[in-house]
């Protein structure tokens, strides 16, 4: 039994099978020794000194442990396991207290490591509870420094240095390991209780028995010295699982923030905020400790990072999370028409929601449209478990996913959706930087080679090594990596050789040669074919297939030559990267303000779907820089290259049906009109294109 002002102390010392001293508990090794003695603070009497060996699951002792403790695996093999030793501890302490005529006690240990870093984590992993006495203790080092302010700093104190400061005997060889430590700690306590000091033990250290959930506001100030980042977490981990991993350390209220990826799913990381920097430093010592079969990496983080993940400003969310000690469940995949009654009916009577409708929070876009996500509060673990059993059950025509969630995840999901713009705009225009003398070749001369099947990790250096001596025959700035629509390597690359003969020799020599663990196909091709593939077409043994935006007509009415305004051409064919291949007929017929595509590639029709060609990339020669506003106009004036207008002048449409054509899009925007005059100096329009864009009510298809 313990009390806030105990009349007795139980001086406790322990050791593990691994590290000793300042690194105690940092290697996850199990406890193998406990030594303790009861001290009466009023009569200054002591009880019997007890020493108990503990049988660990792994009896492989470290060299330091063998040397310092003198213990052996054989001796430990005959000992009792930890749960029985702790039962004996409680019984013997109670017996000694009766002999001394006392009823309450508080533990006193040399520092915090034995209690916080050894006993609490180990018992948590072995799934048994510690008695209440282990949730409150005195740190002898802190008490000693309070009593003797001129002594060494707390972090530098040891039992030996404290004894030397007081002039006590420090010959450890006279006693068994553990016994000398406890006797010396008792002697130090008696010195602190002497008439010259009259020290009073009044403010014990506490260990939180349960993690407290709660909201976090972006206006809060979070000390960066209290935050860590945990990486490598199982995706299904909850805040309680993370709190259990850090068992023994005091996490701040609402201090666990699970991180989400760009798709709103957990990415295996979490930010954890502790009550002070001392607790954070102890948490860092658990780097690469295990959660189940996975080791968890622990690093320092900042308060700004924590607020970015866990902070919120919504009053609705704050009110939802104001109910403390609730279990939060996230529902994903709800029908967009689902109501509060539908969700409550889906959960049923076996898992009642806290506060009924008040315990539901639907996640919405800024314009009020539902996202299909919702959060639900339950008052106890039993109700939450009943709800989780409904994972992937059907509501309406959709199956619903249910997961454990946290207050920080609620804030993060709401922040993510509420910050989504109603009409996402195109990114800032990019200016391709290529030295003027070197442009991608065109024409039918087969002086290029295509590499297909490259490892996705392959870079320019890997390609040059793959080609061997033939690298000397590559044109300057002639290596072009091909990226997919996500900006990642597609496994293809094009190389411009100095001549068609060189390209032929490379194709013969390197075809199906191994690069890393994959063989690479090498084909000879022309600059024209290379440009078509870079635009999204295909080149194989069956011949050349044009890109999707150059596909055959889908509307029989469109039978004229393919023409698009220059601003649309800028989306698909920047002049410096994808030069236009013209036939003599096209060049003669084309006005200077319109871009033509070659007739032999089939005609271009405006019924294409949203298609973004992947530009060629040569990391050593081609760079992309975000264009500042002034640079865009300057580039347009200097090169007369069609450049996109600044963000805000264009809109992007998402979620279009796959069979949508230009007629449907124009009909959707009926009643609106463009103002091409705003683009003077940037985009030149033909009279025909201008008449289409300026039509206020009746849209005309080209």
XYZ file of C-alpha atoms in Angstrom:
702
model
C 0.000 0.000 0.000
C 1.308 3.477 -0.846
C 0.379 7.028 0.099
C 1.310 10.522 -1.002
C 3.223 11.065 2.263
C 4.528 7.574 3.015
C 6.082 6.741 6.349
C 8.370 4.137 4.796
C 10.561 3.665 1.754
C 11.367 0.431 -0.050
C 14.860 0.854 -1.467
C 14.972 -1.120 -4.713
C 17.842 -2.157 -6.975
C 17.810 -4.373 -10.068
C 19.922 -5.634 -12.971
C 19.251 -7.108 -16.398
C 21.011 -9.715 -18.514
C 22.430 -6.951 -20.701
C 23.645 -3.390 -20.262
C 24.371 -1.902 -16.851
C 24.449 1.646 -15.506
C 23.365 4.497 -17.795
C 22.299 2.058 -20.559
C 20.123 -0.122 -18.338
C 17.066 -1.250 -20.326
C 18.253 0.201 -23.651
C 18.908 -3.273 -25.111
C 15.529 -4.852 -24.162
C 17.231 -7.490 -22.012
C 15.198 -9.066 -19.227
C 15.449 -8.489 -15.488
C 17.557 -11.111 -13.656
C 18.037 -9.605 -10.180
C 15.993 -7.680 -7.600
C 17.321 -6.526 -4.213
C 15.272 -4.488 -1.728
C 15.011 -3.321 1.876
C 12.324 -1.422 3.834
C 13.360 1.833 5.585
C 11.262 3.461 8.327
C 11.569 7.218 7.777
C 10.522 8.104 11.340
C 12.355 5.602 13.510
C 15.207 5.192 10.993
C 14.995 1.453 11.319
C 15.313 -1.034 8.484
C 13.696 -4.313 7.635
C 15.306 -7.476 6.297
C 17.400 -7.126 3.142
C 16.061 -9.413 0.420
C 17.816 -10.602 -2.726
C 15.951 -12.531 -5.397
C 17.195 -13.927 -8.687
C 14.800 -13.817 -11.655
C 14.621 -16.482 -14.338
C 14.654 -14.838 -17.746
C 13.308 -16.380 -20.928
C 16.718 -15.841 -22.503
C 19.553 -16.836 -20.159
C 22.304 -15.697 -22.502
C 24.115 -13.114 -20.342
C 26.196 -10.315 -21.798
C 29.901 -10.127 -20.983
C 29.347 -6.946 -18.969
C 26.598 -8.624 -16.953
C 28.779 -11.646 -16.164
C 31.689 -9.440 -15.153
C 29.751 -6.983 -12.973
C 27.199 -9.277 -11.346
C 29.044 -12.574 -11.194
C 25.832 -14.389 -12.087
C 25.684 -17.450 -14.331
C 22.977 -18.974 -16.553
C 23.062 -22.106 -14.413
C 22.226 -20.200 -11.250
C 19.477 -18.200 -12.955
C 17.950 -21.372 -14.401
C 16.900 -22.402 -10.890
C 15.232 -19.063 -10.095
C 11.546 -18.111 -10.257
C 10.051 -16.161 -13.195
C 9.356 -12.444 -12.867
C 5.628 -12.662 -12.053
C 6.267 -14.951 -9.064
C 9.199 -12.840 -7.858
C 6.967 -9.758 -7.859
C 4.339 -11.639 -5.853
C 6.998 -12.583 -3.308
C 8.147 -8.959 -3.269
C 4.678 -7.713 -2.296
C 4.301 -10.382 0.399
C 7.727 -9.785 1.965
C 7.320 -5.988 1.947
C 3.940 -6.296 3.693
C 5.495 -8.594 6.284
C 8.395 -6.210 6.983
C 6.014 -3.252 7.313
C 4.027 -5.097 9.968
C 7.203 -5.778 11.920
C 8.089 -2.059 11.798
C 4.529 -1.044 12.640
C 4.008 0.833 9.371
C 1.275 0.606 6.740
C 2.293 2.663 3.709
C 5.429 2.822 1.587
C 6.884 4.258 -1.606
C 9.595 2.783 -3.752
C 12.985 4.499 -3.955
C 15.401 3.582 -6.756
C 18.744 4.741 -8.082
C 17.469 6.853 -10.985
C 14.503 6.141 -13.234
C 15.757 3.378 -15.493
C 14.836 0.351 -13.371
C 11.195 1.407 -13.022
C 10.531 3.106 -16.368
C 12.845 1.288 -18.785
C 12.917 -2.241 -17.360
C 9.996 -3.221 -15.147
C 7.131 -1.490 -16.991
C 8.162 -2.459 -20.562
C 8.945 -6.066 -19.627
C 5.717 -6.705 -17.719
C 3.763 -5.076 -20.570
C 5.328 -7.447 -23.093
C 4.653 -10.431 -20.820
C 1.034 -9.338 -20.381
C 0.742 -9.008 -16.620
C 0.043 -5.973 -14.488
C 2.368 -4.371 -11.993
C 0.960 -3.529 -8.581
C 0.114 0.080 -7.758
C 3.358 0.663 -5.878
C 5.318 0.636 -9.166
C 3.433 3.686 -10.480
C 4.944 6.028 -7.893
C 8.563 6.162 -6.736
C 11.333 8.447 -5.540
C 14.378 9.043 -7.684
C 17.246 8.993 -5.173
C 19.490 11.004 -7.499
C 17.008 13.886 -7.734
C 16.304 13.806 -4.008
C 20.038 13.812 -3.279
C 20.654 16.816 -5.546
C 17.759 18.663 -3.884
C 19.255 17.962 -0.486
C 22.835 18.754 -1.598
C 22.623 21.389 -4.376
C 26.408 21.640 -4.672
C 26.708 17.976 -5.672
C 27.097 16.799 -9.280
C 24.260 17.153 -11.787
C 21.520 14.552 -11.580
C 22.489 12.891 -14.877
C 26.065 12.433 -13.624
C 25.155 10.938 -10.261
C 25.705 7.281 -9.350
C 25.471 5.409 -6.067
C 29.249 5.528 -5.827
C 29.558 9.289 -6.483
C 26.834 10.067 -3.941
C 28.586 7.902 -1.343
C 31.925 9.571 -2.069
C 30.349 13.016 -1.697
C 29.166 12.024 1.792
C 32.423 10.267 2.663
C 30.851 6.821 2.945
C 32.683 3.581 2.223
C 32.747 2.660 -1.459
C 34.409 -0.775 -1.509
C 31.973 -2.847 -3.537
C 34.081 -6.014 -3.207
C 33.016 -6.464 0.408
C 29.431 -7.333 -0.496
C 27.561 -9.308 -3.141
C 26.406 -7.484 -6.249
C 23.155 -5.702 -5.456
C 23.553 -6.008 -1.706
C 26.257 -3.301 -1.538
C 24.139 -1.012 -3.720
C 21.066 -1.286 -1.478
C 23.037 -0.894 1.755
C 24.802 2.179 0.375
C 21.493 3.701 -0.801
C 20.066 3.186 2.719
C 23.111 4.888 4.235
C 22.681 7.841 1.848
C 19.004 8.166 2.849
C 19.914 8.196 6.540
C 22.441 10.976 5.865
C 19.734 12.989 4.131
C 17.410 12.438 7.131
C 20.039 13.565 9.643
C 19.603 16.722 11.706
C 21.888 18.705 9.445
C 19.683 18.134 6.378
C 16.229 17.040 7.595
C 15.249 16.137 4.051
C 11.578 15.331 3.483
C 10.397 12.989 0.730
C 7.248 14.690 -0.524
C 7.069 14.698 -4.356
C 7.458 11.233 -5.886
C 7.832 10.530 -9.577
C 4.676 9.142 -11.174
C 4.073 6.732 -14.035
C 0.857 7.142 -15.987
C -1.132 3.940 -15.916
C -3.220 4.859 -18.981
C -2.797 6.978 -22.075
C -5.239 9.894 -22.197
C -6.711 10.915 -25.526
C -7.647 14.475 -26.346
C -7.611 17.177 -29.039
C -4.707 19.432 -29.903
C -5.074 22.988 -31.189
C -2.762 24.546 -33.752
C -2.490 27.536 -31.432
C -0.740 25.451 -28.769
C 2.990 25.741 -28.202
C 4.731 22.377 -28.401
C 8.287 22.121 -27.122
C 10.461 20.413 -29.736
C 12.453 18.802 -26.913
C 9.428 16.657 -26.047
C 8.598 15.110 -29.460
C 9.875 11.963 -31.171
C 9.096 10.232 -34.456
C 8.466 6.468 -34.372
C 8.964 4.688 -37.701
C 8.228 1.129 -38.813
C 4.924 0.706 -36.984
C 2.488 -1.991 -38.139
C -0.182 -0.275 -40.254
C -2.964 -1.427 -37.927
C -1.332 0.092 -34.814
C -3.507 2.343 -32.678
C -2.532 5.091 -30.264
C -2.944 2.600 -27.411
C -0.505 0.213 -29.072
C 2.049 3.002 -29.352
C 1.456 4.036 -25.743
C 2.043 0.433 -24.748
C 5.334 0.403 -26.669
C 6.421 3.399 -24.565
C 5.033 1.908 -21.348
C 6.642 3.474 -18.294
C 7.058 6.868 -19.955
C 4.548 9.672 -19.574
C 2.972 10.690 -22.895
C 1.194 14.045 -22.971
C -2.582 14.064 -23.258
C -3.483 13.476 -26.907
C 0.232 13.105 -27.596
C 0.129 10.247 -30.124
C -0.322 11.370 -33.732
C -0.416 8.663 -36.396
C 0.878 9.909 -39.744
C -1.082 9.389 -42.967
C 0.156 9.186 -46.548
C -1.198 11.155 -49.494
C -4.051 8.625 -49.886
C -5.136 9.120 -46.265
C -3.796 5.763 -45.122
C -1.348 5.185 -42.293
C 2.262 5.124 -43.415
C 3.825 3.315 -40.443
C 4.999 6.469 -38.681
C 3.789 8.375 -35.643
C 4.759 11.506 -33.766
C 4.682 11.173 -29.982
C 4.732 14.061 -27.549
C 5.937 13.472 -23.965
C 5.335 15.553 -20.867
C 8.950 16.755 -20.644
C 12.361 16.427 -22.265
C 13.514 13.842 -19.717
C 10.787 11.449 -20.827
C 11.640 12.163 -24.486
C 15.305 11.298 -23.870
C 14.289 7.991 -22.299
C 12.055 7.293 -25.304
C 15.027 7.770 -27.644
C 16.761 4.939 -25.795
C 14.078 2.593 -27.124
C 15.379 2.954 -30.665
C 14.974 -0.397 -32.442
C 13.002 -1.965 -29.601
C 10.345 -4.373 -30.795
C 6.602 -4.153 -31.223
C 5.674 -7.746 -31.842
C 8.116 -9.011 -34.460
C 8.924 -5.554 -35.856
C 11.623 -3.243 -34.572
C 10.662 0.403 -34.247
C 13.004 3.253 -35.094
C 12.836 6.269 -32.791
C 14.168 9.695 -33.779
C 13.923 13.276 -32.610
C 11.176 15.435 -34.105
C 9.966 19.010 -33.727
C 6.920 20.661 -32.248
C 6.056 22.121 -35.655
C 5.914 18.624 -37.141
C 3.615 17.470 -34.356
C 1.224 20.411 -34.786
C 1.169 19.885 -38.536
C -0.125 16.351 -37.972
C -2.177 16.638 -34.795
C -3.205 20.293 -34.612
C -6.640 21.468 -35.676
C -8.733 24.614 -35.788
C -12.242 23.250 -36.404
C -14.718 23.918 -33.601
C -16.767 20.952 -34.781
C -13.803 18.621 -34.332
C -12.915 20.160 -30.967
C -16.460 19.572 -29.738
C -16.431 16.014 -31.089
C -13.150 15.241 -29.307
C -14.085 17.036 -26.083
C -15.543 13.804 -24.697
C -12.547 12.275 -22.934
C -11.549 8.639 -22.553
C -13.518 7.555 -25.602
C -12.510 4.887 -28.104
C -12.478 6.300 -31.652
C -13.309 4.152 -34.685
C -12.855 5.334 -38.255
C -15.359 4.240 -40.904
C -14.241 4.373 -44.522
C -16.148 3.739 -47.739
C -19.560 5.016 -46.658
C -22.095 5.693 -49.426
C -22.233 9.410 -50.167
C -25.942 9.352 -49.362
C -25.457 7.749 -45.931
C -27.106 9.586 -43.040
C -26.531 9.486 -39.292
C -29.493 7.143 -38.938
C -27.980 4.797 -41.547
C -24.674 4.625 -39.645
C -26.340 4.088 -36.271
C -28.487 1.335 -37.796
C -25.413 -0.280 -39.341
C -23.629 -0.369 -35.973
C -26.676 -1.748 -34.171
C -27.612 -1.969 -30.518
C -24.633 -4.149 -29.557
C -22.267 -1.214 -29.997
C -24.077 1.981 -28.953
C -22.446 5.243 -30.010
C -21.589 7.738 -27.278
C -24.201 10.484 -27.329
C -26.038 8.980 -30.289
C -25.792 11.325 -33.261
C -23.390 13.570 -31.339
C -20.877 10.724 -31.360
C -20.701 10.733 -35.186
C -18.483 13.005 -37.260
C -18.804 12.904 -41.049
C -15.785 14.090 -43.032
C -16.689 16.487 -45.836
C -15.067 18.576 -48.509
C -15.096 22.383 -48.133
C -18.213 22.597 -50.307
C -20.102 20.165 -48.056
C -19.827 17.077 -50.263
C -19.254 13.849 -48.288
C -15.917 12.034 -48.611
C -17.171 8.616 -47.494
C -15.274 8.809 -44.171
C -16.691 9.159 -40.670
C -15.477 8.863 -37.084
C -17.453 7.269 -34.265
C -17.051 7.484 -30.474
C -17.574 4.529 -28.136
C -17.522 4.715 -24.357
C -15.672 1.443 -23.741
C -13.440 -1.129 -25.366
C -16.218 -3.728 -25.501
C -18.426 -1.571 -27.727
C -15.467 -0.715 -29.950
C -14.606 -4.389 -30.394
C -18.205 -5.155 -31.364
C -18.030 -2.401 -33.971
C -14.747 -3.692 -35.408
C -16.403 -7.067 -35.992
C -18.515 -5.336 -38.654
C -15.412 -4.652 -40.751
C -16.282 -5.044 -44.459
C -19.981 -5.616 -43.829
C -22.379 -4.068 -46.360
C -24.173 -0.739 -45.997
C -26.319 0.018 -48.993
C -24.313 -1.418 -51.867
C -20.852 -0.831 -50.409
C -18.714 -2.667 -47.886
C -17.504 -0.534 -44.990
C -13.996 -0.623 -43.537
C -13.588 0.008 -39.806
C -10.312 0.786 -38.025
C -9.156 2.023 -34.660
C -8.343 5.691 -34.806
C -6.955 8.524 -32.724
C -7.780 12.137 -31.979
C -4.740 13.190 -33.992
C -5.923 11.148 -36.977
C -9.321 12.845 -36.802
C -7.605 16.229 -36.977
C -5.293 15.088 -39.752
C -8.055 13.701 -41.950
C -10.206 16.794 -41.451
C -7.265 19.093 -42.176
C -6.439 17.171 -45.339
C -9.943 17.309 -46.800
C -10.770 20.833 -45.671
C -7.592 22.160 -47.290
C -8.458 20.582 -50.655
C -9.275 23.331 -53.177
C -12.702 23.172 -54.826
C -11.105 23.383 -58.289
C -7.473 22.215 -58.229
C -5.296 24.284 -60.540
C -2.444 23.183 -62.710
C 1.029 23.449 -61.156
C 3.312 26.374 -61.832
C 4.599 26.201 -65.415
C 8.032 24.718 -65.846
C 10.677 25.993 -68.198
C 12.730 23.276 -69.891
C 16.400 24.101 -69.787
C 18.324 22.602 -72.709
C 21.457 24.099 -74.209
C 20.378 25.574 -77.593
C 22.861 23.625 -79.755
C 21.466 20.291 -78.559
C 17.882 19.414 -79.418
C 16.169 16.066 -79.748
C 16.623 14.871 -83.309
C 13.732 14.208 -85.667
C 13.426 12.552 -89.035
C 13.563 9.023 -90.383
C 17.303 8.382 -89.939
C 17.621 5.427 -87.556
C 20.403 6.904 -85.446
C 18.722 6.236 -82.064
C 18.326 3.162 -79.865
C 15.571 2.333 -77.436
C 16.299 0.450 -74.189
C 13.286 -1.438 -72.853
C 12.983 -3.393 -69.603
C 15.411 -1.348 -67.514
C 15.377 -1.943 -63.765
C 13.313 0.801 -62.136
C 16.310 1.719 -59.999
C 18.573 2.202 -63.022
C 20.070 5.633 -63.538
C 22.188 7.352 -66.176
C 25.400 5.853 -64.813
C 23.924 2.348 -65.002
C 22.995 2.895 -68.657
C 26.464 4.156 -69.530
C 28.051 1.136 -67.818
C 25.616 -1.112 -69.687
C 26.704 0.295 -73.078
C 30.382 -0.075 -72.343
C 32.707 1.213 -75.076
C 29.745 2.444 -77.131
C 29.301 5.368 -74.732
C 31.865 7.261 -76.784
C 29.467 7.217 -79.739
C 26.585 8.867 -77.851
C 25.700 12.381 -78.938
C 26.180 15.107 -76.337
C 23.068 15.324 -74.169
C 21.725 12.238 -75.919
C 20.467 10.073 -73.038
C 16.741 10.435 -72.319
C 15.021 8.577 -69.487
C 11.266 8.064 -69.928
C 8.972 8.624 -66.951
C 5.436 7.364 -66.477
C 2.410 9.478 -65.550
C 3.407 9.401 -61.881
C 6.851 10.792 -62.644
C 8.602 7.489 -61.928
C 10.948 5.525 -64.215
C 8.978 3.533 -66.785
C 11.771 1.084 -67.606
C 12.452 2.726 -70.989
C 15.176 5.043 -72.232
C 16.253 6.478 -75.588
C 19.823 7.181 -76.651
C 20.896 9.293 -79.620
C 23.968 7.889 -81.351
C 26.326 9.756 -83.705
C 25.203 7.738 -86.732
C 22.811 5.037 -87.856
C 25.716 2.554 -88.102
C 26.647 3.162 -84.483
C 23.023 2.671 -83.428
C 22.859 -0.610 -85.375
C 26.041 -1.917 -83.728
C 24.812 -1.041 -80.244
C 21.477 -2.767 -80.853
C 23.277 -5.927 -82.031
C 25.814 -5.943 -79.216
C 23.649 -5.010 -76.222
C 20.301 -6.640 -77.050
C 19.189 -8.803 -74.097
C 22.337 -8.001 -72.187
C 21.902 -8.141 -68.381
C 21.632 -5.009 -66.258
C 21.564 -5.894 -62.571
C 19.126 -8.833 -62.414
C 17.192 -8.090 -65.631
C 17.907 -8.438 -69.309
C 17.357 -5.320 -71.388
C 16.009 -5.235 -74.931
C 17.737 -2.816 -77.315
C 16.093 -1.691 -80.584
C 17.303 0.621 -83.307
C 14.863 3.429 -84.077
C 14.622 6.894 -85.598
C 14.245 10.274 -83.944
C 10.695 10.467 -85.240
C 9.799 7.146 -83.613
C 11.488 8.256 -80.406
C 9.358 11.402 -80.265
C 6.162 9.396 -80.769
C 7.010 7.107 -77.843
C 7.904 10.073 -75.663
C 4.437 11.433 -76.458
C 2.853 8.216 -75.193
C 2.789 6.049 -78.314
C 4.122 2.512 -78.568
C 6.943 1.082 -80.634
C 7.203 -2.688 -81.004
C 7.644 -5.405 -83.615
C 4.167 -4.705 -84.946
C 5.186 -1.180 -85.835
C 4.391 2.256 -84.499
C 1.156 3.057 -82.639
C 0.421 6.764 -82.123
C -0.164 8.280 -78.671
C -3.705 8.237 -77.232
C -4.223 11.884 -78.185
C -3.386 10.980 -81.815
C -5.775 8.045 -81.978
C -8.146 7.504 -84.951
C -11.382 9.511 -84.963
C -14.240 8.485 -82.725
C -16.701 10.909 -84.297
C -17.475 10.378 -87.977
C -18.220 14.067 -88.369
C -14.585 14.987 -87.731
C -12.838 14.383 -91.029
C -10.845 17.572 -91.516
C -7.194 18.124 -90.847
C -6.231 18.047 -87.185
C -5.761 21.474 -85.660
C -5.618 22.573 -82.032
C -4.948 26.009 -80.562
C -1.387 26.751 -79.570
C -2.198 26.795 -75.860
C -3.413 23.198 -76.031
C -0.313 22.200 -77.951
C 1.793 23.618 -75.141
C 0.318 20.986 -72.829
C 1.504 18.140 -74.972
C 4.517 19.326 -76.895
C 6.862 21.949 -75.369
C 8.977 23.196 -78.254
C 12.309 22.603 -76.594
C 11.522 19.049 -75.537
C 9.150 17.641 -78.153
C 9.755 19.487 -81.419
C 7.069 19.204 -84.029
C 7.748 16.914 -86.955
C 6.261 18.587 -90.036
C 5.703 17.348 -93.516
C 6.184 19.812 -96.382
C 2.427 19.926 -96.923
C 1.740 20.691 -93.282
C 4.343 23.431 -93.159
C 2.873 25.117 -96.193
C -0.679 25.015 -94.959
C -0.150 25.900 -91.329
C -0.531 29.497 -90.207
C 2.116 30.606 -87.705
C -0.331 30.646 -84.795
C -1.424 26.987 -85.056
C 0.425 23.739 -84.313
C -0.016 20.882 -86.833
C 0.720 17.206 -86.282
C 2.118 15.051 -89.110
C -0.426 13.490 -91.432
C 1.323 10.096 -91.403
C 0.692 9.833 -87.676
C -3.088 9.977 -88.155
C -5.157 13.028 -87.434
C -5.550 14.689 -84.037
C -9.085 14.903 -82.738
C -10.354 16.682 -79.676
C -12.159 13.674 -78.179
C -9.051 12.611 -76.266
C -9.210 11.726 -72.573
C -7.001 13.443 -69.989
C -3.533 12.375 -71.066
C -0.236 13.733 -69.851
C 2.837 12.591 -71.776
C 5.953 11.861 -69.774
C 8.770 14.183 -70.854
C 12.237 12.816 -71.636
C 14.650 13.360 -68.780
C 18.403 13.406 -68.881
C 19.485 14.238 -65.330
C 22.932 15.382 -66.358
C 21.757 17.734 -69.082
C 18.085 18.624 -68.702
C 16.712 20.487 -65.693
C 13.282 21.658 -64.748
C 12.835 24.749 -62.651
C 9.642 26.325 -61.370
C 9.117 29.519 -63.274
C 8.567 32.726 -61.289
C 5.872 34.994 -62.750
C 8.370 37.322 -64.405
C 10.310 34.483 -65.963
C 7.260 33.161 -67.794
C 6.627 36.440 -69.597
C 10.346 36.900 -70.268
C 10.626 33.420 -71.748
C 7.601 34.032 -73.947
C 9.035 37.312 -75.223
C 12.503 35.884 -75.846
C 11.670 32.591 -77.520
C 8.103 33.111 -78.810
C 7.296 29.674 -77.403
C 3.676 29.097 -76.371
C 3.638 29.213 -72.568
C 0.734 28.331 -70.329
C -0.985 31.204 -68.512
C -0.453 31.506 -64.792
C -2.394 29.240 -62.354
C -5.944 30.440 -61.941
C -6.475 30.942 -65.669
C -6.874 27.208 -66.232
C -9.033 24.643 -64.486
C -8.611 20.894 -64.328
C -11.606 18.567 -64.385
C -11.448 15.393 -62.320
C -13.881 12.512 -62.161
C -15.053 12.671 -65.786
C -16.818 9.581 -67.145
C -14.477 7.599 -69.360
C -16.703 8.035 -72.410
C -16.884 11.831 -72.085
C -16.159 13.727 -75.308
C -15.599 17.341 -76.153
C -19.309 17.945 -76.790
C -20.186 16.935 -73.228
C -17.436 19.124 -71.770
C -18.515 22.153 -73.806
C -22.106 21.568 -72.778
C -21.036 21.395 -69.136
C -19.460 24.860 -69.404
C -22.326 26.378 -71.404
C -22.936 29.969 -70.374
C -19.287 30.664 -69.525
C -16.685 32.194 -71.769
C -12.933 32.618 -71.864
C -11.272 36.011 -72.195
C -8.384 35.353 -74.588
C -7.466 39.018 -74.602
C -6.084 38.507 -71.094
C -3.386 36.299 -72.581
C -1.977 38.816 -75.075
C 1.748 38.409 -75.390
C 1.646 34.846 -74.071
C -0.666 32.878 -76.371
C -1.594 33.738 -79.924
C -4.958 32.506 -81.184
C -6.243 32.096 -84.680
C -9.497 33.834 -85.575
C -11.207 30.450 -85.725
C -10.006 29.438 -82.258
C -10.841 32.870 -80.826
C -14.421 32.647 -82.079
C -14.819 29.297 -80.316
C -13.452 30.518 -76.990
C -15.433 33.761 -77.009
C -18.829 32.216 -77.841
C -20.880 33.114 -74.722
C -23.810 30.725 -75.088
C -23.445 28.563 -78.168
C -20.239 26.509 -78.238
C -18.932 25.251 -81.549
C -16.832 22.093 -82.034
C -13.889 22.293 -84.388
